[in-house]
Each structure stands twice: as C-alpha cells, then as structure tokens.
mmCIF file of C-alpha atoms in Angstrom:
data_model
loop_
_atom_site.group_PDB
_atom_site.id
_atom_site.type_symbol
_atom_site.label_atom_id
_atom_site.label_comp_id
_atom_site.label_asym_id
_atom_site.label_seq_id
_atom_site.Cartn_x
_atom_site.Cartn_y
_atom_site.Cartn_z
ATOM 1 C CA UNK A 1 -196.866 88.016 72.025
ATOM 2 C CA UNK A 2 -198.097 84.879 70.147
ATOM 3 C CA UNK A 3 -194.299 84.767 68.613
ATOM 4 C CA UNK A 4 -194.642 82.757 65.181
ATOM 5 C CA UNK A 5 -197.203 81.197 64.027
ATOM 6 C CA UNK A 6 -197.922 78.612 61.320
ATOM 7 C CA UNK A 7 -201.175 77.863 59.250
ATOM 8 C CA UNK A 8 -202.287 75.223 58.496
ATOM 9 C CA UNK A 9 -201.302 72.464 61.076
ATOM 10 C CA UNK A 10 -201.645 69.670 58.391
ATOM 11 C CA UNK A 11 -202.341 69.434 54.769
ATOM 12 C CA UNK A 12 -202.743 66.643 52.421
ATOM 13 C CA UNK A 13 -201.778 67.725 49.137
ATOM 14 C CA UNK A 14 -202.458 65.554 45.609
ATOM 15 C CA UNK A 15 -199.179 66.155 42.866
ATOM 16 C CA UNK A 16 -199.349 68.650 41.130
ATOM 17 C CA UNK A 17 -201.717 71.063 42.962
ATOM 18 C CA UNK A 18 -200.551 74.075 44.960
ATOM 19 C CA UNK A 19 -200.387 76.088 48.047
ATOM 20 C CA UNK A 20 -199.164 78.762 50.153
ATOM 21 C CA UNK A 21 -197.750 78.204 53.983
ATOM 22 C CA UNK A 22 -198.633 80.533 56.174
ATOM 23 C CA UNK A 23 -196.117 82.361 58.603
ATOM 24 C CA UNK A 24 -196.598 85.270 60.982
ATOM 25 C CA UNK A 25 -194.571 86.993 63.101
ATOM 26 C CA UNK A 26 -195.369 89.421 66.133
ATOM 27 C CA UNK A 27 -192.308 90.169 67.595
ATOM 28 C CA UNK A 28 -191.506 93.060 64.806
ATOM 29 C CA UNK A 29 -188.519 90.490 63.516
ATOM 30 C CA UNK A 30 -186.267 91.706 60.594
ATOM 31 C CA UNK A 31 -185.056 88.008 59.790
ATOM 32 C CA UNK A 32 -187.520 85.476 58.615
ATOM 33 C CA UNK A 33 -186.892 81.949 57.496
ATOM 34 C CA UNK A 34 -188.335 78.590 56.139
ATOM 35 C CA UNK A 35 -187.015 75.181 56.515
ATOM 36 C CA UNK A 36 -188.035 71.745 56.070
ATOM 37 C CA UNK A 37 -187.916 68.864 58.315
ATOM 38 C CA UNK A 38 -187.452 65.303 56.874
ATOM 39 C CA UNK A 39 -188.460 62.340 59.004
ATOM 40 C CA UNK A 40 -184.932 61.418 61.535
ATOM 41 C CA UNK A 41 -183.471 64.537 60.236
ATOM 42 C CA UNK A 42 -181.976 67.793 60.821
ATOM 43 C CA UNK A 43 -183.600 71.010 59.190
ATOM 44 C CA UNK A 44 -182.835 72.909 55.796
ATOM 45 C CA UNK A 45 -182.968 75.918 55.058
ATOM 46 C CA UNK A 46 -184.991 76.626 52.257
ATOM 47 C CA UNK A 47 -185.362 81.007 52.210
ATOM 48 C CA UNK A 48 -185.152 83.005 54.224
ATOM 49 C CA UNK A 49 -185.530 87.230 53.996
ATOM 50 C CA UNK A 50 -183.466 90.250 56.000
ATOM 51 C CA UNK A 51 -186.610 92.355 55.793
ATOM 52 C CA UNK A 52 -189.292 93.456 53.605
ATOM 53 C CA UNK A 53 -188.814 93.246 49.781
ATOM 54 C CA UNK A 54 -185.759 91.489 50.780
ATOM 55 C CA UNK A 55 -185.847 87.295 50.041
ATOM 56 C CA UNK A 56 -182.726 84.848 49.203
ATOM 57 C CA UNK A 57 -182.285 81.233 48.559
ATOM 58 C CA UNK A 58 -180.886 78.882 51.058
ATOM 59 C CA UNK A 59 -179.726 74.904 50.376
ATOM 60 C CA UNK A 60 -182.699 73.620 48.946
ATOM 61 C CA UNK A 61 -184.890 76.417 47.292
ATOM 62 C CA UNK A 62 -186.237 74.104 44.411
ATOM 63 C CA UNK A 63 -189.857 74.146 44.145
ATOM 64 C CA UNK A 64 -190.664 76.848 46.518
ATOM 65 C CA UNK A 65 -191.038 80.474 46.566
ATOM 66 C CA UNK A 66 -191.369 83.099 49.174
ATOM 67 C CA UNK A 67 -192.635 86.857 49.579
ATOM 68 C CA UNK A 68 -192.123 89.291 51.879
ATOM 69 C CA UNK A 69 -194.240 92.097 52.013
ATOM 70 C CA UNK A 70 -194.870 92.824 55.162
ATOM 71 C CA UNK A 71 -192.181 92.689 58.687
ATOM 72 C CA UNK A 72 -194.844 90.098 59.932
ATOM 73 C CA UNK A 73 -195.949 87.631 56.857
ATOM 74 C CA UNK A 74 -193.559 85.394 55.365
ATOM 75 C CA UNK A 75 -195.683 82.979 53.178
ATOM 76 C CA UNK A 76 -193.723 79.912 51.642
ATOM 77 C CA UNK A 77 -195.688 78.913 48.010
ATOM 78 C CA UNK A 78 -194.977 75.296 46.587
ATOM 79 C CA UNK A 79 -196.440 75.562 42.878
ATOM 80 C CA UNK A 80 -196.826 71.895 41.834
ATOM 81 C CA UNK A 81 -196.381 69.496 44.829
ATOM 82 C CA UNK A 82 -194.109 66.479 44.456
ATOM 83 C CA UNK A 83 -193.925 63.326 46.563
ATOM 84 C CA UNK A 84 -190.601 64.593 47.837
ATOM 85 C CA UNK A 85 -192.090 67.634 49.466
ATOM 86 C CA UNK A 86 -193.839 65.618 51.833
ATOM 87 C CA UNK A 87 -191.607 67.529 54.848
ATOM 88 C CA UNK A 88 -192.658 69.311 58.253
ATOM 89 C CA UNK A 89 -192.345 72.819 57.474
ATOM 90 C CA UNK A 90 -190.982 75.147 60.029
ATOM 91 C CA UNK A 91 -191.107 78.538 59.820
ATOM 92 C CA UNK A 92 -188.587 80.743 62.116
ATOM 93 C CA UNK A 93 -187.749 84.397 62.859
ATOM 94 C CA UNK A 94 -184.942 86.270 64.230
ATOM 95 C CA UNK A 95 -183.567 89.556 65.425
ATOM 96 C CA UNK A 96 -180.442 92.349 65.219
ATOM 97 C CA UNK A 97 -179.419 92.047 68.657
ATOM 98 C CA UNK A 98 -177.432 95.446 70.324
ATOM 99 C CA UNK A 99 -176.109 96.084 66.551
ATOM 100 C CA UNK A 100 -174.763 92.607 66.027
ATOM 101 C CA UNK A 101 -175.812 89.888 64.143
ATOM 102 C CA UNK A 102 -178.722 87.625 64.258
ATOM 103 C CA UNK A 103 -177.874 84.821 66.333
ATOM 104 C CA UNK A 104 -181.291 82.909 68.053
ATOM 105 C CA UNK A 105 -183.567 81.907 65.836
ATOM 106 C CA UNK A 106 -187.394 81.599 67.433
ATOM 107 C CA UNK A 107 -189.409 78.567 65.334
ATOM 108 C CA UNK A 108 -193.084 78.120 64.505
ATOM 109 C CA UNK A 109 -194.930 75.076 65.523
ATOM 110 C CA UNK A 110 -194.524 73.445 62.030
ATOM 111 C CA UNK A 111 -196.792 72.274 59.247
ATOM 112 C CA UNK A 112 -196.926 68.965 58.233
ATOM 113 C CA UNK A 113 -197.407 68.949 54.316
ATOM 114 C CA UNK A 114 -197.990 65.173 52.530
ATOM 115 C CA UNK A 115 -198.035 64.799 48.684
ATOM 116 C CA UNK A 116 -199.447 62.125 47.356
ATOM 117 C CA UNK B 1 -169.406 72.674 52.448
ATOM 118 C CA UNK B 2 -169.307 73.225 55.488
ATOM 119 C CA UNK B 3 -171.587 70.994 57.974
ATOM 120 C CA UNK B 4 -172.301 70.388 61.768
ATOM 121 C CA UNK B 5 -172.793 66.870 62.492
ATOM 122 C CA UNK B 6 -173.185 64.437 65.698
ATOM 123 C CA UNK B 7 -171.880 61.427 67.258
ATOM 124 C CA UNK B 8 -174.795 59.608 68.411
ATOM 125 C CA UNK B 9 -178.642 59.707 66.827
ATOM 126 C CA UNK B 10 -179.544 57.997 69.892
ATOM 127 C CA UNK B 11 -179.195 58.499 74.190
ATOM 128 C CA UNK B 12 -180.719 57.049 77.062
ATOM 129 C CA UNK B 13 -180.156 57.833 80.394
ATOM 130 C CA UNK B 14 -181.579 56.949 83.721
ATOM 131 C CA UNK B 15 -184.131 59.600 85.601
ATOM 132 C CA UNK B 16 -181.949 62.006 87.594
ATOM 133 C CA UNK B 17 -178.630 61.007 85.612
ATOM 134 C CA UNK B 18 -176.517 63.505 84.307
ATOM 135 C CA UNK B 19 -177.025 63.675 80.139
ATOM 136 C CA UNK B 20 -173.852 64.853 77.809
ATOM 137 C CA UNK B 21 -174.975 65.253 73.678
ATOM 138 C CA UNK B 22 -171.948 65.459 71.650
ATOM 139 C CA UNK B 23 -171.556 67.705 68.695
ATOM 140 C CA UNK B 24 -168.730 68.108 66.284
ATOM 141 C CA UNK B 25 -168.498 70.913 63.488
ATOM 142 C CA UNK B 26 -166.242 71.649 60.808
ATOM 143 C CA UNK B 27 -166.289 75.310 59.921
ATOM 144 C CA UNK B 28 -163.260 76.645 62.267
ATOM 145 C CA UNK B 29 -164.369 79.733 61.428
ATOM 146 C CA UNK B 30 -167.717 79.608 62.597
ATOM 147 C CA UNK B 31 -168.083 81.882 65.698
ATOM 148 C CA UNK B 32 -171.781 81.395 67.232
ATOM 149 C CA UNK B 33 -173.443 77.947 68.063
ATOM 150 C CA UNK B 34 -176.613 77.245 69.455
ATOM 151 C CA UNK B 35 -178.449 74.195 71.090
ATOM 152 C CA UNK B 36 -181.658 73.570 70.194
ATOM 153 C CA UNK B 37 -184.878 71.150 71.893
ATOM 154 C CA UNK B 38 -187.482 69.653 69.763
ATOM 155 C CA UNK B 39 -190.409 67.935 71.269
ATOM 156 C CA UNK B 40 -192.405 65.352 69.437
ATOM 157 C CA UNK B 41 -194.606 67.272 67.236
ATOM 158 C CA UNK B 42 -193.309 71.073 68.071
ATOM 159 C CA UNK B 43 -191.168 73.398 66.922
ATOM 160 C CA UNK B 44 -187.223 73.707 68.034
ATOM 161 C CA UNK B 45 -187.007 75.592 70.971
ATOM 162 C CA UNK B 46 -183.788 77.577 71.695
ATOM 163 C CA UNK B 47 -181.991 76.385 74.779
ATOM 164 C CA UNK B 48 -178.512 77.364 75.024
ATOM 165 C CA UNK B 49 -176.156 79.196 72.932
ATOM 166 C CA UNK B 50 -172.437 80.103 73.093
ATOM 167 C CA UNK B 51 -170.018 82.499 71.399
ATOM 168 C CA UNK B 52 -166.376 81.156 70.141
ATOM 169 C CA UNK B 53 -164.463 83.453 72.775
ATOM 170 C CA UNK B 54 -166.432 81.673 75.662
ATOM 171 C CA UNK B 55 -165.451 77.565 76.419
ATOM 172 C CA UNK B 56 -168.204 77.329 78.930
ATOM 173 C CA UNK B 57 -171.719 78.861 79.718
ATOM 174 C CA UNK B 58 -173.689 77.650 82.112
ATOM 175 C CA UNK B 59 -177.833 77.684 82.139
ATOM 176 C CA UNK B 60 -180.724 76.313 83.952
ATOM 177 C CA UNK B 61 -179.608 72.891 84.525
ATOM 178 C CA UNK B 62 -177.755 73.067 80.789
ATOM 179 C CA UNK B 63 -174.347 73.622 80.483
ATOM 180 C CA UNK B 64 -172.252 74.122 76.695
ATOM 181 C CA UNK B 65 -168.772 73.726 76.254
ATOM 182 C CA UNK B 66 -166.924 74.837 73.680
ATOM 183 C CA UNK B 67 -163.723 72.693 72.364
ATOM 184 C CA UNK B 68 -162.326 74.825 69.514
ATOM 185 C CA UNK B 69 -159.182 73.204 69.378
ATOM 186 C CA UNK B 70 -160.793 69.874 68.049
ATOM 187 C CA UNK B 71 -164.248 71.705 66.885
ATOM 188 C CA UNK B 72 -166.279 69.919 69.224
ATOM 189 C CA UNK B 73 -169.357 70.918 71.163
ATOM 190 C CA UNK B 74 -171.654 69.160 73.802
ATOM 191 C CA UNK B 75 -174.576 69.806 76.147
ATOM 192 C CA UNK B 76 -174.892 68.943 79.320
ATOM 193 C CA UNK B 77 -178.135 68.382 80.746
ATOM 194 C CA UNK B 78 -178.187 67.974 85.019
ATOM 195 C CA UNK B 79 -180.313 65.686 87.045
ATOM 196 C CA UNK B 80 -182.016 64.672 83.663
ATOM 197 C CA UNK B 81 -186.015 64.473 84.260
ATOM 198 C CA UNK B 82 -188.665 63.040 81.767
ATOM 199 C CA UNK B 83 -189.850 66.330 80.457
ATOM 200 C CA UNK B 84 -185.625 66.694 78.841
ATOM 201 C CA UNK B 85 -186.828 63.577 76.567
ATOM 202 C CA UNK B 86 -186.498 65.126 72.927
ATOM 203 C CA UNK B 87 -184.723 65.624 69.868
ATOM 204 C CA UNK B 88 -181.605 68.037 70.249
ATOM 205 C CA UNK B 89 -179.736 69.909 67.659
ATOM 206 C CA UNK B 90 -176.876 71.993 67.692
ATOM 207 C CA UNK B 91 -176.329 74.630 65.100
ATOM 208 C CA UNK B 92 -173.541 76.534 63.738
ATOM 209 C CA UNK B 93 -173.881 80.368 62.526
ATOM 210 C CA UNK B 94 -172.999 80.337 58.559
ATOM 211 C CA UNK B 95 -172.193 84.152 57.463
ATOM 212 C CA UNK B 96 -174.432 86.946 58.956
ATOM 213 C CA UNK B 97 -178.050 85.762 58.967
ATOM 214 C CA UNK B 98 -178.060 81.708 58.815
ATOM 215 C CA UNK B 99 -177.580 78.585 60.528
ATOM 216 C CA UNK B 100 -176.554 75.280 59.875
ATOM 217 C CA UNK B 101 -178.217 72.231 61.908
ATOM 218 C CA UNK B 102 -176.693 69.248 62.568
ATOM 219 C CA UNK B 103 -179.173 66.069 62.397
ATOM 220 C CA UNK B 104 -180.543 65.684 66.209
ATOM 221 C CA UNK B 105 -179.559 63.050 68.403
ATOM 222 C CA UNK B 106 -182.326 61.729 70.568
ATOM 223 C CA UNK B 107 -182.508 61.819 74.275
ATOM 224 C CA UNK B 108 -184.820 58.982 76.234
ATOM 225 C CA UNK B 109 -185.061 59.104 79.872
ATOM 226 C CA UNK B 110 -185.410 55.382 81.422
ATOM 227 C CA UNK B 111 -187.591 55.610 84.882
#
C-alpha cells in the first residue's frame, strides 16, 4: 500500500488565485481529514469526512472546501489564496477499528502551500 | 474549549539518555490519546497510543503513562538515539472521529 498520498509537494500561489490539494488514500479508509500546519505549531483541523458524500467543518474551515466522492480522494480547494494560508497542509486518514471508533490517524507527507 | 497543551517546546538530551515529553490535557472526559513523531519535512507518524482505562503501555523503546488524576501524559523514549530527534505531539480524541493536537515539543539529541 502507498497509504496517503499528497500532490503537489510545493506550490507557490499569488492572492487571489486558486487551487485544489490533492489527497489519496489506498487503504479503503472511511475517515479522511485535512489540517494545516503553521510554522512552531501544532496542527488544525480544517475538514474532515466519515465517508463518501459525507464532509464537516473542523476549527478553522474558512477559506477552504472539500469533496468527497470517492473512499480514496479527498481534495482540499482554497478559492482565493490569502497570505495567511501560507501553511503545510497535511492530509490524514483513519479507520473503524473491531466496531469502535476511529482512533489512529495515518498522515500524508504534507504540501507546503505559500501565498504571496 | 477544550485543548491539549505541553510543558516544554524544547528537549535535549544526551545520545543513549533516557527522554521523558510531558503532556497535559484538559478534557477529563477525553478517553483515547495518542503520541505522535514528526520529522523535519514529513508527515506525523503514529507512535504510541493509550486508552483512559490503561496508566501504562509499553512499546518499542516508548513507553506512555497515563495520569488521569491530574490529566497529565508523557512519553518516554529509552536509550534515546539520533534518529528519535523530532517534533512530538500528543493528541487527545474529541467526540467520535477527531483529534485535538497539542503544539509539539522538540526533541534534540546532543552526541
């Protein structure tokens, strides 16, 4: 399994223009999530989905929005970039283990996104 | 609301030392906490986790304990080596599906 994966690696972005973060999971995951990384800090969740069809805000869901079509894409769109975007973007997946609830939580390797 | 946070943003320990990374929560409720690595430029990778009926489980070289009387949780890393140097997090469950991290404290291993 390749577990998740994250396109791109890096992206400069100027304000105001947009994109779509790529996440992909093979591990046939129910729980998908995105968060953002600021420089020294700890991660926040920004949406995160329970399954296909399914998507829900987290703590800082301003700016963003997510889709979930498919058990293995969960693609995080920012529609006009700000300066305070600039984050490392880490996308993560998880699992109903033996009935109970999701617990472990595996992470992407991370895009670096810088608005300028 | 409800946050997980840490003593110390910064540790460093000798080569073959034994490491300890605090973590204190607030959420008594909370009943699932993890421990999390993060290398420079990587994702978090899991490392240890630990359920709120357990004070102690015990790894590869990691150990958790669980204080639930004052909400406190810490890692202990054996016989730290070079390739232990990163960022570590500890997270709390919030309801059924998410986690809250705390903000990392970073480990350095001195030669």
């Amino acid at each position: 399994n390749a577990g998740v994966t994250q396109t791109p690696k890096f992206r400069i972005l100027k304000i105001g223009q947009s994109m779509t973060l790529q996440c992909t999971q093979d591990m046939n995951h129910n729980y998908m999530y995105w968060y953002r990384q600021d420089p020294g800090m700890g991660l926040k969740l920004i949406y995160y989905s329970v399954g296909a069809g399914i998507t829900d805000k987290g703590e800082v869901p301003n700016g963003y929005n997510v889709s979930r079509s498919t058990t293995e894409d969960f693609p995080l769109r920012l529609e006009l970039a700000a300066p305070s975007q600039t984050s490392v973007y880490f996308c993560a997946s998880s699992y109903l283990r033996g009935g109970l609830m999701v617990e472990t939580q595996y992470f992407g390797p991370g895009t670096r996104l810088l608005v300028l | 609301g409800e946050s997980v946070g840490l003593h110390l943003p910064t540790l460093s320990v000798q080569e073959g030392d034994n490491s300890i990374i605090n973590c204190a929560y607030s959420n008594s409720a909370s009943d699932y906490f993890i421990w999390y690595k993060q290398e420079s430029g990587k994702g978090p990778q899991f490392i240890i986790d630990i359920r709120s009926n357990m004070d102690k489980r015990q790894g590869q070289r990691v150990t958790v304990l669980l204080n639930k009387t004052v909400k406190h949780l810490s890692l202990q890393i054996a016989a730290t080596q070079p390739g232990d140097s990163a960022v570590y997090f500890c997270a709390e469950k919030e309801g059924a599906q998410k986690l809250v991290f705390g903000q990392g404290t970073r480990l350095t291993i001195n030669p």
